[in-house]
Coordinates of C-alpha atoms and ligand atoms in Angstrom, one line a residue:
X9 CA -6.6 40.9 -13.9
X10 CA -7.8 43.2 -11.0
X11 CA -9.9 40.0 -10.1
X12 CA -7.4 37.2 -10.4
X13 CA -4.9 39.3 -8.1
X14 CA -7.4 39.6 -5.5
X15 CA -8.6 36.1 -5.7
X16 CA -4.5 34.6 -5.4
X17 CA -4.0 37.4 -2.3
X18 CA -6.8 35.4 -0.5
X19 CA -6.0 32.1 -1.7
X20 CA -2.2 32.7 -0.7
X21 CA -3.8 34.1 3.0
X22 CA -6.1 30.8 3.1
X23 CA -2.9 28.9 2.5
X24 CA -0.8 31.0 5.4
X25 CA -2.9 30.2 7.6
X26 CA -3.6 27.1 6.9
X27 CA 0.2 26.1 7.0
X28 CA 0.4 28.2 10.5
X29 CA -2.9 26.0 11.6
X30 CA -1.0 23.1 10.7
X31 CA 2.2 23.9 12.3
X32 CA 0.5 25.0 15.5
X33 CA -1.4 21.2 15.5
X34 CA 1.9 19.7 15.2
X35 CA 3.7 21.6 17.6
X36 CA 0.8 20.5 20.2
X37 CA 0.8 16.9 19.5
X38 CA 1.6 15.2 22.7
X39 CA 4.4 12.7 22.9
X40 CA 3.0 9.0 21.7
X41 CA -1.0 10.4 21.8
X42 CA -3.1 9.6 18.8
X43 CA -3.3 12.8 16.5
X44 CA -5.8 15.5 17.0
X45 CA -9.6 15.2 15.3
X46 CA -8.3 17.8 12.4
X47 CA -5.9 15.3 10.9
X48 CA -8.8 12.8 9.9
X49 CA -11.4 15.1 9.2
X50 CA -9.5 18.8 7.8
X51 CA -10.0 19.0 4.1
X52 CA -7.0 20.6 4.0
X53 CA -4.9 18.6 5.9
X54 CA -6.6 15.3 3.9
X55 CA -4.8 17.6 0.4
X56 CA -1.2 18.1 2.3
X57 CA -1.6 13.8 2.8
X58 CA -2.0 13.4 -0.8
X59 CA 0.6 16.0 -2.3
X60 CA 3.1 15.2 0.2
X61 CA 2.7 11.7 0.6
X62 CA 1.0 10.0 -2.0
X63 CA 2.1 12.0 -4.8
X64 CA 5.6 11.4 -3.7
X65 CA 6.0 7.3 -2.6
X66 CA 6.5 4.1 -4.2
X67 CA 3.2 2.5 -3.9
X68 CA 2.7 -0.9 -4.9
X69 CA 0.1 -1.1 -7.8
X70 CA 0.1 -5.0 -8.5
X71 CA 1.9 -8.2 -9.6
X72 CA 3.5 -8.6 -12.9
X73 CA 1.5 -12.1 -13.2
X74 CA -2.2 -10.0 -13.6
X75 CA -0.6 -8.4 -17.0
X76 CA 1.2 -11.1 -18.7
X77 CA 0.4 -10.5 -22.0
X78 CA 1.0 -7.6 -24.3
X79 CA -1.7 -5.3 -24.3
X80 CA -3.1 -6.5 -20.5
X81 CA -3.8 -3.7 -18.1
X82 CA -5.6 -2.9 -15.0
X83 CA -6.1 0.3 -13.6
X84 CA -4.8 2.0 -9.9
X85 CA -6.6 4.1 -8.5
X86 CA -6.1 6.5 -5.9
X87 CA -8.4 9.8 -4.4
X88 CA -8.9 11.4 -7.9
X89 CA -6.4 9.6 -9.7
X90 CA -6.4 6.8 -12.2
X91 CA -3.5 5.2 -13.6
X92 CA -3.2 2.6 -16.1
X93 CA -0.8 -0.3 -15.7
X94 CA -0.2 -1.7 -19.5
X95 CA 2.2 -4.5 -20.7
X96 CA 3.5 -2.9 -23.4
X97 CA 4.9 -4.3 -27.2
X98 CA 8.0 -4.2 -25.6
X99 CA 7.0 -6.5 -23.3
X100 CA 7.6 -4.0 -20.7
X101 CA 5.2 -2.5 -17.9
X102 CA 3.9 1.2 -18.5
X103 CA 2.2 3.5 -15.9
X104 CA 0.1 5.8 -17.7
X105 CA -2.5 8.3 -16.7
X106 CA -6.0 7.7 -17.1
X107 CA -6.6 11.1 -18.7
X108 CA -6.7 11.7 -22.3
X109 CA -5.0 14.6 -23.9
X110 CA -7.7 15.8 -26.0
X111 CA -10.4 17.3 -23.0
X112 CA -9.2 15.0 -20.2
X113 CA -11.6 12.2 -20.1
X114 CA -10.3 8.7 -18.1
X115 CA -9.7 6.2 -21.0
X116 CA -9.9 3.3 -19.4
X117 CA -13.0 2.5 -17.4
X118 CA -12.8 -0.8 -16.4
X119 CA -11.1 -2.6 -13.7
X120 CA -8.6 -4.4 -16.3
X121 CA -8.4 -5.4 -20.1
X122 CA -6.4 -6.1 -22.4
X123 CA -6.3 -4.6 -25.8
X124 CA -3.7 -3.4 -28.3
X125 CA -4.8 0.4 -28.6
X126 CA -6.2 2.3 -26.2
X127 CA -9.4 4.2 -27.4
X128 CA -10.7 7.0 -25.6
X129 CA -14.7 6.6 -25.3
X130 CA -15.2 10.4 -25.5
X131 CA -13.9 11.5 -29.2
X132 CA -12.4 7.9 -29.6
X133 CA -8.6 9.4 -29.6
X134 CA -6.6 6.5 -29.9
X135 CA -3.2 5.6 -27.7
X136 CA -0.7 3.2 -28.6
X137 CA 0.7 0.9 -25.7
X138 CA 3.4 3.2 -25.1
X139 CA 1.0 5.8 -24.4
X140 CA 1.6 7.9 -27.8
X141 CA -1.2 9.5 -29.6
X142 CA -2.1 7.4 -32.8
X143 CA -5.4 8.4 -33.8
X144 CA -7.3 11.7 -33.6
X145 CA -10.2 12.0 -36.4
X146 CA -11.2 15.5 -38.2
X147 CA -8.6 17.5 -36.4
X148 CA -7.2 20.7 -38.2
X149 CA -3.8 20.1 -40.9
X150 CA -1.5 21.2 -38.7
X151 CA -2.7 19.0 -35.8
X152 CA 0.6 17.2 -35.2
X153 CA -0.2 13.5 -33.2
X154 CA 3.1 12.9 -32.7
X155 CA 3.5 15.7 -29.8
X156 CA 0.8 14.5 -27.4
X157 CA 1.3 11.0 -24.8
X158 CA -0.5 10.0 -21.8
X159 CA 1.7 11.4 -19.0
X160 CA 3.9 8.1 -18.1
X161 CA 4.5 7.8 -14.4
X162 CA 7.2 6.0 -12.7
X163 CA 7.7 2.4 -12.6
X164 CA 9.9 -0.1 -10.8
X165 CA 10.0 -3.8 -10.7
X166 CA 10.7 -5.9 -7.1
X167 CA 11.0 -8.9 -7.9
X168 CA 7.8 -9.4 -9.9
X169 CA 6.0 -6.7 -7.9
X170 CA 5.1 -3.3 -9.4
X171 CA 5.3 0.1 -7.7
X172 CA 4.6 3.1 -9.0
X173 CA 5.6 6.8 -8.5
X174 CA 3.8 10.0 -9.8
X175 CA 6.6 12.6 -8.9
X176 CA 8.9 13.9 -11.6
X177 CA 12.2 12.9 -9.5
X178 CA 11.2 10.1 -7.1
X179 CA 13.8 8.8 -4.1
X180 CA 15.7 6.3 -5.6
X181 CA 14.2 2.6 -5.8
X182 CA 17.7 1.3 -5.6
X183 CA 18.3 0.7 -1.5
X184 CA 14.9 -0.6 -1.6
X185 CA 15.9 -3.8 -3.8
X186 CA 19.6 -3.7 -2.4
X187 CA 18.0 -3.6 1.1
X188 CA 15.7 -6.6 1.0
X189 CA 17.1 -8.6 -1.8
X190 CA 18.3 -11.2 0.7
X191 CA 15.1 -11.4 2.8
X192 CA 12.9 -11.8 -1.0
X193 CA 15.3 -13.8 -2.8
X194 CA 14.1 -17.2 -1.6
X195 CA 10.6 -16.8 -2.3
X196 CA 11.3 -16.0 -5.9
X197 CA 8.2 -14.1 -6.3
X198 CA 8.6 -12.8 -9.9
X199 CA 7.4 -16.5 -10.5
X200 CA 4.6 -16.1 -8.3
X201 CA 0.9 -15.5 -9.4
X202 CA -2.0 -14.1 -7.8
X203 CA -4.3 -16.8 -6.5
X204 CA -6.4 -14.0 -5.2
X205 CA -6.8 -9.8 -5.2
X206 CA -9.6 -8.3 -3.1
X207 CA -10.5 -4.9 -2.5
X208 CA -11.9 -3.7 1.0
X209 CA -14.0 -0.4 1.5
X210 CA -13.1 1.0 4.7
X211 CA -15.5 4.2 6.0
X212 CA -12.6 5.6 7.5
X213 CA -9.6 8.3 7.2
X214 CA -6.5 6.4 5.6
X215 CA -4.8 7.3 8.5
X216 CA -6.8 4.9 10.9
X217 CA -6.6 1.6 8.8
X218 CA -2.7 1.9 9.1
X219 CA -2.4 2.7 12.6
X220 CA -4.5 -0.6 13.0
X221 CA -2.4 -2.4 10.9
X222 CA 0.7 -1.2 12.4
X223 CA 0.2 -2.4 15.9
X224 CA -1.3 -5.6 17.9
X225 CA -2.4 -4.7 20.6
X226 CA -5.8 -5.4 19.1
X227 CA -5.1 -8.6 18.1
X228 CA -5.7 -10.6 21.4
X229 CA -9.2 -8.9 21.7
X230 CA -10.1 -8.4 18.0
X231 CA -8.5 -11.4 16.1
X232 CA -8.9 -14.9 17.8
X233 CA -8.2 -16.6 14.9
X234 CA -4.7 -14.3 14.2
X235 CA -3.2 -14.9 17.3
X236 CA -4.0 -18.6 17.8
X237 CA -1.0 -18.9 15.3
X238 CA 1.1 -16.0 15.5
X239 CA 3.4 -15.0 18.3
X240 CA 3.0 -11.4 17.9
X241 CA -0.3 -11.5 19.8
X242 CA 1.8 -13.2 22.4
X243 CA 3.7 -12.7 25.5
X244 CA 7.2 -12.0 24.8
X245 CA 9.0 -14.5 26.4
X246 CA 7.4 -17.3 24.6
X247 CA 8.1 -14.8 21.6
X248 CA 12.0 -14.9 22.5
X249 CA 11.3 -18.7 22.7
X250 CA 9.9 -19.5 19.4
X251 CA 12.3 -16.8 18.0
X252 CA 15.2 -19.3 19.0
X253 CA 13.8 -21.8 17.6
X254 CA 13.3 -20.3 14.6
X255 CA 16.8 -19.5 14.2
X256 CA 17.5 -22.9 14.2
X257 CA 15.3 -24.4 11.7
X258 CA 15.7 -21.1 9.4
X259 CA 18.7 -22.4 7.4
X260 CA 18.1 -25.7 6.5
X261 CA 14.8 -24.6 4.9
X262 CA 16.5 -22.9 2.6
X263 CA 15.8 -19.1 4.3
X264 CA 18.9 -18.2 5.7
X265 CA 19.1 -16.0 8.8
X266 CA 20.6 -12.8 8.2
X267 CA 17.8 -11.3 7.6
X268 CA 16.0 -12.7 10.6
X269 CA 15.9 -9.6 12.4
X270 CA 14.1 -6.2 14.1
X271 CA 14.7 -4.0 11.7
X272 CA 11.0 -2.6 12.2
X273 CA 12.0 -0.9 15.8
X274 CA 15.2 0.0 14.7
X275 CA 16.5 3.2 13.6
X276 CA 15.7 4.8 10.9
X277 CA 12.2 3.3 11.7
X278 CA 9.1 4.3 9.5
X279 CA 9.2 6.4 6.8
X280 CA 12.7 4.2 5.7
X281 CA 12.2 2.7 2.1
X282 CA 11.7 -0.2 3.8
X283 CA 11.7 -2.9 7.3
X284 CA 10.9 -6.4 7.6
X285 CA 11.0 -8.9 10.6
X286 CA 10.8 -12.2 10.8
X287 CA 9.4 -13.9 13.4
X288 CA 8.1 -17.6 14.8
X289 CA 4.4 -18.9 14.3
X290 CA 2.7 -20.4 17.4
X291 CA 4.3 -24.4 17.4
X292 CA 2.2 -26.5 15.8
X293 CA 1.2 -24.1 13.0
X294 CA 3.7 -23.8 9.9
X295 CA 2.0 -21.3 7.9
X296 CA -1.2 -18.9 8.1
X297 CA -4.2 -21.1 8.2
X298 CA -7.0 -22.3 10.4
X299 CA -5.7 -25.2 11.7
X300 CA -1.9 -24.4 11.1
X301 CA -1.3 -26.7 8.3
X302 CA 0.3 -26.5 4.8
X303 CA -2.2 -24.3 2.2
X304 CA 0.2 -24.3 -0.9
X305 CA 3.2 -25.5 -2.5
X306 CA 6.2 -23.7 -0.9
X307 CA 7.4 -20.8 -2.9
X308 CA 11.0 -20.6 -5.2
X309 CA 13.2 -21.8 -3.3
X310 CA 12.3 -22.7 -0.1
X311 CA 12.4 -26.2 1.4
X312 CA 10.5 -26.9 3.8
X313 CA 8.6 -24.8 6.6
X314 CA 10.8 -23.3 9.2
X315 CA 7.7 -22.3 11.2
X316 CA 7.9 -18.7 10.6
X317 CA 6.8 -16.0 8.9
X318 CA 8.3 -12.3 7.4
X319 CA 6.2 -9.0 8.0
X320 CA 7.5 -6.7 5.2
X321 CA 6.7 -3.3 4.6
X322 CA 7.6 -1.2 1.6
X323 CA 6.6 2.9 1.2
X324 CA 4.5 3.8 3.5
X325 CA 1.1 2.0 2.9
X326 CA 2.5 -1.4 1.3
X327 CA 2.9 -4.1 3.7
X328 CA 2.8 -8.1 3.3
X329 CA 3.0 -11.4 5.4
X330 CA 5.3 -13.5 4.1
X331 CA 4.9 -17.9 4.7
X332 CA 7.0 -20.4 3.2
X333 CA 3.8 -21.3 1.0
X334 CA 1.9 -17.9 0.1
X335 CA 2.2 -14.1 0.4
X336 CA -0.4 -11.4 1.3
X337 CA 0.6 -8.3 0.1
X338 CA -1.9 -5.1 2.1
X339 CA -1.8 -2.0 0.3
X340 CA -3.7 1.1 2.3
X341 CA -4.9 3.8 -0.2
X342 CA -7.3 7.1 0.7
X343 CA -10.3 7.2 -2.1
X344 CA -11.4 10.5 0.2
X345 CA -11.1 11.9 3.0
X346 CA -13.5 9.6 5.3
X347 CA -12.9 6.5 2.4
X348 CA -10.0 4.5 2.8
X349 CA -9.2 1.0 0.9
X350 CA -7.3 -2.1 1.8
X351 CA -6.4 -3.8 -1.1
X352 CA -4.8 -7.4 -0.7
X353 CA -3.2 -9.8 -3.2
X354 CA -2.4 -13.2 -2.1
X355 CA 0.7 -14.7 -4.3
X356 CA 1.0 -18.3 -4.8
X357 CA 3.7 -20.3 -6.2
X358 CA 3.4 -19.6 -10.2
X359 CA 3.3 -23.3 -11.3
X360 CA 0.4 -23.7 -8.2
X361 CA -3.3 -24.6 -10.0
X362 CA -6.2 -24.0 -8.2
X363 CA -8.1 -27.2 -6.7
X364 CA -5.2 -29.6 -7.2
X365 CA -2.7 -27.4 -5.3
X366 CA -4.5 -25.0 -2.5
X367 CA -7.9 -24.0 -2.0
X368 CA -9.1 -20.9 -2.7
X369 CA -11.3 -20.4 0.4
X370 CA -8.8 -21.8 2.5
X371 CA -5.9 -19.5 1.0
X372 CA -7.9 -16.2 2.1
X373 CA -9.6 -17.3 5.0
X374 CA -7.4 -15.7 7.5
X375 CA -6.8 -12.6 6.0
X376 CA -10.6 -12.4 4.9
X377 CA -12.0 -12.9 8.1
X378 CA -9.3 -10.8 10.0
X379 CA -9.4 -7.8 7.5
X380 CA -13.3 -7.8 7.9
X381 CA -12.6 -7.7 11.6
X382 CA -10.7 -4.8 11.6
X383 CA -12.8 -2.9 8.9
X384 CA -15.0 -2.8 11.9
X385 CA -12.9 -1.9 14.5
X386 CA -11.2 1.3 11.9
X387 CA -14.7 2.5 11.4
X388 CA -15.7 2.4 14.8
X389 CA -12.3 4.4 15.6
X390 CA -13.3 6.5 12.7
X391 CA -17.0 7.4 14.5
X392 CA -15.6 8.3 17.6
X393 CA -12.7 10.2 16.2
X394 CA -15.6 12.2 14.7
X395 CA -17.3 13.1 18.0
X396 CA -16.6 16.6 19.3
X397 CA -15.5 15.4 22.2
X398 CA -12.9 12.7 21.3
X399 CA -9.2 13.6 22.9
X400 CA -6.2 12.7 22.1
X401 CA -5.4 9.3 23.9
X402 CA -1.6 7.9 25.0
X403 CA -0.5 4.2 23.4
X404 CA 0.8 1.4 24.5
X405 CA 3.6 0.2 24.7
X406 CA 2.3 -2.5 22.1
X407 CA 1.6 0.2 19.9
X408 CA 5.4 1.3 19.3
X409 CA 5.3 1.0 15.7
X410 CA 1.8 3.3 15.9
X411 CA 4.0 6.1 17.1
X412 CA 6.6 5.8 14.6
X413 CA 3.8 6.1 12.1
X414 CA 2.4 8.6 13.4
X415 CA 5.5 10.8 14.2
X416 CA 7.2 10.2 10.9
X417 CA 3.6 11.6 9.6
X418 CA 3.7 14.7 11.7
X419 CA 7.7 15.4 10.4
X420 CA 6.0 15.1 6.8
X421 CA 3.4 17.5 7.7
X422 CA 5.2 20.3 9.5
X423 CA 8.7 20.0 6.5
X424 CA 8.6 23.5 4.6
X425 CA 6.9 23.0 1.4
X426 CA 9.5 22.4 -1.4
X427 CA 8.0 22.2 -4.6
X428 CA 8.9 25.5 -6.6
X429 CA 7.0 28.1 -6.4
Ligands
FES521 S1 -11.7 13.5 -24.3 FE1 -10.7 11.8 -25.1 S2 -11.1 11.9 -27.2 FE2 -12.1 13.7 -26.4
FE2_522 FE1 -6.1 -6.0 12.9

């Protein structure tokens, strides 16, 4: 007893100061400057970024397509956590935890499956698609099965697309459909399908990849093939140009315009449920491909090309491009503290076959070659960051949306810790 007291006295110290270290690096943080070294290398700090973000968003996990029979599954995983995503008898889509109830091993161990019962490998426990314990050989009379699940975490369906949750009371998923349920409803994507998934390794804090995805100022010099098509890598008057344009054309193909808009640089900026903006492609290209051309039929609804495209973001590490004839959904997850991945899915219509309708290559070849692109740049950001003599540098003005990142990050970090206890 003597022991454990003195052991929670210096763990409760370690924590003090810690929270008073963390406080203090906040505090110092200079007006739009990337963050001090600490924040991507600080074990501790790398924990707060899990419990206080990760543990508590809605992070997208996959599309309802990849499970569309009962008993299909695939696992998310994320830092030490494993979840699996099950179709269930009721033809409804579980979030379970990869950890079985008898001495905690993961269940699942594959990428994806499908099977009726879930059968731990350990002791061979078995769960039911709902999670409930079904089978548990040579255990003592009074064992009673029908007390012990797999922990169920939060699930919630956007138009095909599912996110999860692991707190016990997460924000409300409602303003998040209200909120963009004119900018998705054309696309219909809960009759999309994945035409691709791919998962990138990125030797780097989580931190850095989104940064990099949340700003273009690296796109002129890092992604040739990006900004030969897309006016964000562009000056802005031609921007405001195309942007005009675009309003013009936006209705008749079947997209509307209200929800052609800036919502990414207005208030309440990042760290909102959500923002989207939709803005013009280069003229000349009608979609994101190499040479600017159609790759697939157009999606639900839509009509024709209107010659622009939707940048989306949902949480804070989901993200997608949005053209009239695919989708690429990013999703930014730590594995550790220096091992980041970028996970993409590219949607296609759901009645679009392979080879008659687009081409695989041709469907991923701009975000394949542009994602490897900046895997390089993140880890090169990553090896300086680690140098002892990296600073603190100031953004650009191209890297607005960097900053709001980064200082709705720094609010998470410094809020008084408000889980009991
Ligand atoms: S740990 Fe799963 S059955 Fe023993
Ligand atoms: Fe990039």
């Amino acid at each position: 007893m003597k022991l454990q007291a003195h052991a929670d006295a210096a763990e409760s110290r370690k924590t003090q100061v810690n929270e008073k270290g963390i406080i203090k690096l906040v505090t110092n943080q200079p007006e739009r400057y990337s963050l001090a070294r600490e924040f991507y290398r600080d074990p501790e700090i790398y924990e707060r970024d899990i419990a206080r973000i990760f543990m508590n968003a809605w992070l997208y996990a996959g599309h309802q397509s990849e499970i569309p029979n009962v008993g299909d599954w695939f696992l998310f995983e994320l830092a030490d956590e494993s979840v699996i995503i099950v179709r269930s008898s009721e033809n409804e889509i579980n979030a379970l935890l990869n950890v079985c109830r008898h001495r905690g091993s993961r269940i699942c161990v594959e990428n994806k499956g499908c099977s009726k019962i879930l059968i731990c490998p350990y002791h061979a426990w078995s769960y039911d698609l709902q999670g409930q314990l079904r089978g548990a050989a040579h255990m003592d009379e009074s064992f009673d099965k029908s007390s012990i699940s797999l922990r169920k975490i939060h699930v919630e369906l956007l138009e095909g697309m599912v996110f999860i949750n692991f707190a016990d009371k997460p924000s409300s998923f409602a303003p998040v459909r209200d909120g963009l349920a004119g900018c998705l409803s054309p696309y219909r994507l809960e009759n999309a399908r994945v035409a691709h998934r791919q998962a990138y390794l990125i030797e780097s804090n989580w931190k850095l990849a989104v940064e990099n995805y949340c700003e273009c100022y690296h796109c002129a010099p890092s992604h040739p093939e990006y900004s030969r098509g897309h006016s964000l890598a562009w000056p802005a008057k031609l921007t405001e140009e195309l942007h005009e344009e675009l309003l013009g054309r936006a209705a008749s193909c079947g997209l509307g315009t209200d929800f052609v808009n800036r919502t990414y640089l207005e208030a309440p900026g990042f760290g909102a449920d959500f923002a989207y903006e939709r803005y013009a492609l280069i003229r000349g290209h009608v979609t994101g491909s190499e040479d600017g051309k159609p790759l697939a039929p157009l999606l639900g609804g839509i009509r024709d090309y209107d010659g622009g495209a939707t940048d989306l973001q949902v949480g804070p590490v989901t993200y997608a491009l949005m053209y009239c004839d695919h989708v690429v959904i990013y999703r930014f997850i730590p594995l550790s503290i220096g091992m980041s991945e970028c996970d993409i899915t590219w949607l296609v219509n759901g009645d679009a076959e392979e080879g008659r309708d687009y081409d695989r290559d041709k469907l991923t070849w701009l975000w394949d070659v542009t994602t490897h692109a900046d895997k390089v740049i993140i880890e090169r950001n990553q090896q300086g960051v680690n140098s002892r003599f990296y600073q603190s540098g100031p953004l650009s003005t191209m890297e607005e949306y960097t900053w709001n990142f980064l200082s709705w990050y720094l609010d998470t970090m410094k809020k008084p810790d408000e889980r009991p206890g």
